[in-house]
PDB file of C-alpha atoms in Angstrom:
ATOM      1  CA  MET X   1     -36.329  14.045  22.111  1.00  0.00           C
ATOM      2  CA  SER X   2     -34.909  12.694  18.876  1.00  0.00           C
ATOM      3  CA  ARG X   3     -34.866   8.962  18.235  1.00  0.00           C
ATOM      4  CA  ILE X   4     -31.929   9.283  15.842  1.00  0.00           C
ATOM      5  CA  PRO X   5     -28.850   7.745  17.464  1.00  0.00           C
ATOM      6  CA  ILE X   6     -26.040  10.126  18.332  1.00  0.00           C
ATOM      7  CA  SER X   7     -23.740   8.252  15.947  1.00  0.00           C
ATOM      8  CA  ASP X   8     -25.777   9.678  13.044  1.00  0.00           C
ATOM      9  CA  TYR X   9     -24.564  13.113  14.091  1.00  0.00           C
ATOM     10  CA  MET X  10     -20.962  12.055  14.567  1.00  0.00           C
ATOM     11  CA  PRO X  11     -18.620  12.977  11.741  1.00  0.00           C
ATOM     12  CA  SER X  12     -17.045   9.875  10.238  1.00  0.00           C
ATOM     13  CA  ASP X  13     -13.517  11.307  10.409  1.00  0.00           C
ATOM     14  CA  PHE X  14     -13.000  10.274  14.040  1.00  0.00           C
ATOM     15  CA  PHE X  15     -12.136   7.045  15.851  1.00  0.00           C
ATOM     16  CA  SER X  16     -12.749   6.456  19.533  1.00  0.00           C
ATOM     17  CA  ARG X  17      -9.790   6.222  21.880  1.00  0.00           C
ATOM     18  CA  GLN X  18     -11.963   3.941  24.020  1.00  0.00           C
ATOM     19  CA  ALA X  19     -12.245   1.518  21.064  1.00  0.00           C
ATOM     20  CA  LEU X  20      -8.458   1.491  20.821  1.00  0.00           C
ATOM     21  CA  GLU X  21      -8.092   0.807  24.540  1.00  0.00           C
ATOM     22  CA  LEU X  22     -10.636  -2.021  24.514  1.00  0.00           C
ATOM     23  CA  SER X  23      -9.006  -3.523  21.418  1.00  0.00           C
ATOM     24  CA  PHE X  24      -5.630  -3.377  23.146  1.00  0.00           C
ATOM     25  CA  ARG X  25      -7.009  -5.273  26.155  1.00  0.00           C
ATOM     26  CA  LEU X  26      -8.670  -7.916  23.975  1.00  0.00           C
ATOM     27  CA  LEU X  27      -5.596  -8.498  21.806  1.00  0.00           C
ATOM     28  CA  ARG X  28      -2.696  -8.213  24.248  1.00  0.00           C
ATOM     29  CA  ASN X  29      -2.551 -11.884  25.277  1.00  0.00           C
ATOM     30  CA  ASN X  30      -2.986 -13.688  21.957  1.00  0.00           C
ATOM     31  CA  HIS X  31      -1.897 -10.964  19.523  1.00  0.00           C
ATOM     32  CA  PRO X  32       0.857  -9.033  21.321  1.00  0.00           C
ATOM     33  CA  LEU X  33       2.267  -7.353  18.192  1.00  0.00           C
ATOM     34  CA  LEU X  34      -1.128  -5.958  17.216  1.00  0.00           C
ATOM     35  CA  ALA X  35      -1.705  -4.893  20.821  1.00  0.00           C
ATOM     36  CA  HIS X  36       1.675  -3.147  20.830  1.00  0.00           C
ATOM     37  CA  ALA X  37       0.810  -1.268  17.619  1.00  0.00           C
ATOM     38  CA  ILE X  38      -2.482  -0.146  19.175  1.00  0.00           C
ATOM     39  CA  LYS X  39      -0.698   0.926  22.383  1.00  0.00           C
ATOM     40  CA  GLN X  40       1.755   2.987  20.335  1.00  0.00           C
ATOM     41  CA  THR X  41      -1.193   4.678  18.618  1.00  0.00           C
ATOM     42  CA  ILE X  42      -2.859   5.427  21.958  1.00  0.00           C
ATOM     43  CA  ASP X  43       0.370   6.848  23.377  1.00  0.00           C
ATOM     44  CA  ASN X  44       1.416   8.876  20.335  1.00  0.00           C
ATOM     45  CA  THR X  45      -1.852  10.266  18.971  1.00  0.00           C
ATOM     46  CA  THR X  46      -3.409  13.446  20.306  1.00  0.00           C
ATOM     47  CA  ALA X  47      -7.133  13.504  20.971  1.00  0.00           C
ATOM     48  CA  VAL X  48      -9.243  15.934  18.981  1.00  0.00           C
ATOM     49  CA  SER X  49     -10.271  18.996  20.974  1.00  0.00           C
ATOM     50  CA  TYR X  50     -13.812  19.119  22.295  1.00  0.00           C
ATOM     51  CA  GLU X  51     -14.472  22.243  20.206  1.00  0.00           C
ATOM     52  CA  GLU X  52     -13.537  20.417  16.988  1.00  0.00           C
ATOM     53  CA  LEU X  53     -16.034  17.696  17.816  1.00  0.00           C
ATOM     54  CA  GLN X  54     -18.749  20.368  17.962  1.00  0.00           C
ATOM     55  CA  SER X  55     -19.997  18.836  21.220  1.00  0.00           C
ATOM     56  CA  ALA X  56     -21.209  15.771  19.312  1.00  0.00           C
ATOM     57  CA  TYR X  57     -19.315  13.289  21.461  1.00  0.00           C
ATOM     58  CA  THR X  58     -18.001  13.468  24.998  1.00  0.00           C
ATOM     59  CA  GLY X  59     -15.376  10.711  24.808  1.00  0.00           C
ATOM     60  CA  GLU X  60     -11.864  11.184  23.520  1.00  0.00           C
ATOM     61  CA  MET X  61     -11.737  10.893  19.759  1.00  0.00           C
ATOM     62  CA  LEU X  62      -8.772  10.641  17.407  1.00  0.00           C
ATOM     63  CA  LEU X  63      -8.621  11.706  13.798  1.00  0.00           C
ATOM     64  CA  ASN X  64      -8.860   8.771  11.415  1.00  0.00           C
ATOM     65  CA  THR X  65      -5.917  10.222   9.509  1.00  0.00           C
ATOM     66  CA  ASP X  66      -3.772  10.031  12.663  1.00  0.00           C
ATOM     67  CA  VAL X  67      -4.885   6.467  13.432  1.00  0.00           C
ATOM     68  CA  LEU X  68      -4.133   5.446   9.843  1.00  0.00           C
ATOM     69  CA  ALA X  69      -0.736   7.148   9.941  1.00  0.00           C
ATOM     70  CA  SER X  70       0.148   5.220  13.082  1.00  0.00           C
ATOM     71  CA  LEU X  71      -1.322   1.799  12.320  1.00  0.00           C
ATOM     72  CA  LYS X  72      -1.298   1.646   8.489  1.00  0.00           C
ATOM     73  CA  ALA X  73      -4.076  -0.017   6.503  1.00  0.00           C
ATOM     74  CA  HIS X  74      -2.515  -3.483   6.627  1.00  0.00           C
ATOM     75  CA  THR X  75      -2.420  -3.500  10.439  1.00  0.00           C
ATOM     76  CA  ILE X  76      -5.986  -2.194  10.669  1.00  0.00           C
ATOM     77  CA  GLY X  77      -7.080  -5.143   8.528  1.00  0.00           C
ATOM     78  CA  LYS X  78      -5.248  -7.565  10.820  1.00  0.00           C
ATOM     79  CA  ILE X  79      -6.932  -6.000  13.861  1.00  0.00           C
ATOM     80  CA  VAL X  80     -10.374  -6.427  12.258  1.00  0.00           C
ATOM     81  CA  SER X  81      -9.523 -10.065  11.485  1.00  0.00           C
ATOM     82  CA  ALA X  82      -8.245 -10.814  15.000  1.00  0.00           C
ATOM     83  CA  LEU X  83     -11.241  -9.191  16.692  1.00  0.00           C
ATOM     84  CA  THR X  84     -13.597 -11.055  14.358  1.00  0.00           C
ATOM     85  CA  ASP X  85     -11.896 -14.341  15.305  1.00  0.00           C
ATOM     86  CA  ILE X  86     -12.337 -13.511  18.999  1.00  0.00           C
ATOM     87  CA  GLY X  87     -16.012 -12.686  18.445  1.00  0.00           C
ATOM     88  CA  GLU X  88     -16.636 -15.884  16.470  1.00  0.00           C
ATOM     89  CA  ALA X  89     -14.962 -17.972  19.162  1.00  0.00           C
ATOM     90  CA  ALA X  90     -17.125 -16.336  21.834  1.00  0.00           C
ATOM     91  CA  LEU X  91     -20.248 -17.059  19.772  1.00  0.00           C
ATOM     92  CA  ARG X  92     -19.259 -20.723  19.377  1.00  0.00           C
ATOM     93  CA  GLN X  93     -18.532 -21.140  23.075  1.00  0.00           C
ATOM     94  CA  ASN X  94     -21.599 -19.131  24.041  1.00  0.00           C
ATOM     95  CA  ASP X  95     -19.778 -18.072  27.209  1.00  0.00           C
ATOM     96  CA  LEU X  96     -20.224 -14.306  27.157  1.00  0.00           C
ATOM     97  CA  PRO X  97     -23.207 -12.374  28.477  1.00  0.00           C
ATOM     98  CA  PRO X  98     -25.328 -10.668  25.788  1.00  0.00           C
ATOM     99  CA  ASN X  99     -24.096  -7.192  26.771  1.00  0.00           C
ATOM    100  CA  HIS X 100     -20.474  -8.292  26.225  1.00  0.00           C
ATOM    101  CA  MET X 101     -21.373  -9.742  22.823  1.00  0.00           C
ATOM    102  CA  ALA X 102     -23.101  -6.477  21.908  1.00  0.00           C
ATOM    103  CA  LEU X 103     -19.988  -4.544  22.946  1.00  0.00           C
ATOM    104  CA  MET X 104     -17.805  -6.878  20.875  1.00  0.00           C
ATOM    105  CA  ARG X 105     -20.084  -6.435  17.856  1.00  0.00           C
ATOM    106  CA  THR X 106     -19.973  -2.642  18.223  1.00  0.00           C
ATOM    107  CA  LEU X 107     -16.188  -2.696  18.541  1.00  0.00           C
ATOM    108  CA  ILE X 108     -15.810  -4.745  15.356  1.00  0.00           C
ATOM    109  CA  GLU X 109     -18.255  -2.433  13.580  1.00  0.00           C
ATOM    110  CA  ASP X 110     -16.143   0.581  14.632  1.00  0.00           C
ATOM    111  CA  TRP X 111     -13.050  -1.016  13.093  1.00  0.00           C
ATOM    112  CA  VAL X 112     -14.947  -1.960   9.940  1.00  0.00           C
ATOM    113  CA  GLN X 113     -16.155   1.646   9.603  1.00  0.00           C
ATOM    114  CA  LEU X 114     -12.552   2.797   9.947  1.00  0.00           C
ATOM    115  CA  THR X 115     -11.561   0.319   7.237  1.00  0.00           C
ATOM    116  CA  GLU X 116     -14.300   1.662   4.967  1.00  0.00           C
ATOM    117  CA  TRP X 117     -13.122   5.211   5.660  1.00  0.00           C
ATOM    118  CA  VAL X 118      -9.566   4.216   4.734  1.00  0.00           C
ATOM    119  CA  LEU X 119     -10.781   2.722   1.452  1.00  0.00           C
ATOM    120  CA  GLN X 120     -12.826   5.823   0.631  1.00  0.00           C
ATOM    121  CA  HIS X 121     -10.051   8.281   1.465  1.00  0.00           C
ATOM    122  CA  SER X 122      -7.005   6.496   0.111  1.00  0.00           C
ATOM    123  CA  ALA X 123      -5.725   7.802  -3.167  1.00  0.00           C
ATOM    124  CA  SER X 124      -3.718   5.303  -5.127  1.00  0.00           C
ATOM    125  CA  ASP X 125      -0.032   5.966  -4.853  1.00  0.00           C
ATOM    126  CA  HIS X 126       1.367   6.467  -8.338  1.00  0.00           C
ATOM    127  CA  ASN X 127       4.898   5.850  -7.043  1.00  0.00           C
ATOM    128  CA  ASP X 128       3.918   2.416  -5.707  1.00  0.00           C
ATOM    129  CA  LYS X 129       5.319  -0.201  -8.103  1.00  0.00           C
ATOM    130  CA  THR X 130       4.106  -3.339  -6.319  1.00  0.00           C
ATOM    131  CA  ALA X 131       2.870  -6.183  -8.492  1.00  0.00           C
ATOM    132  CA  TYR X 132      -0.817  -5.869  -7.569  1.00  0.00           C
ATOM    133  CA  HIS X 133      -1.210  -2.604  -9.545  1.00  0.00           C
TER     134      HIS X 133
END
């Protein structure tokens, strides 16, 4: 039996629907607009077929390109920030069991990996004339 985690075999072009659903639940009370954007993504994005995943993962996965098209990079950044704030508050209050903190850490890491994927796969838009170029 291999000791290499299954995530090492998982292509980086996919994002977990379960991560979206958990993020929605965590954000819906204090960040309703972000939660709504996530809910729209859940409702309007088709899961990748099991065959396309090459049996590497049994949960429903979405293509990063579809998640990005729905949420946009700016919103993904806000989600990472909001989840990080929630995690920091839980650490300060020390009121969550260790398994919940581990789940929170993994969820934030998933979003950070998506952010890194966005940065790696985004070509600069030559038609964009905003001042930061």
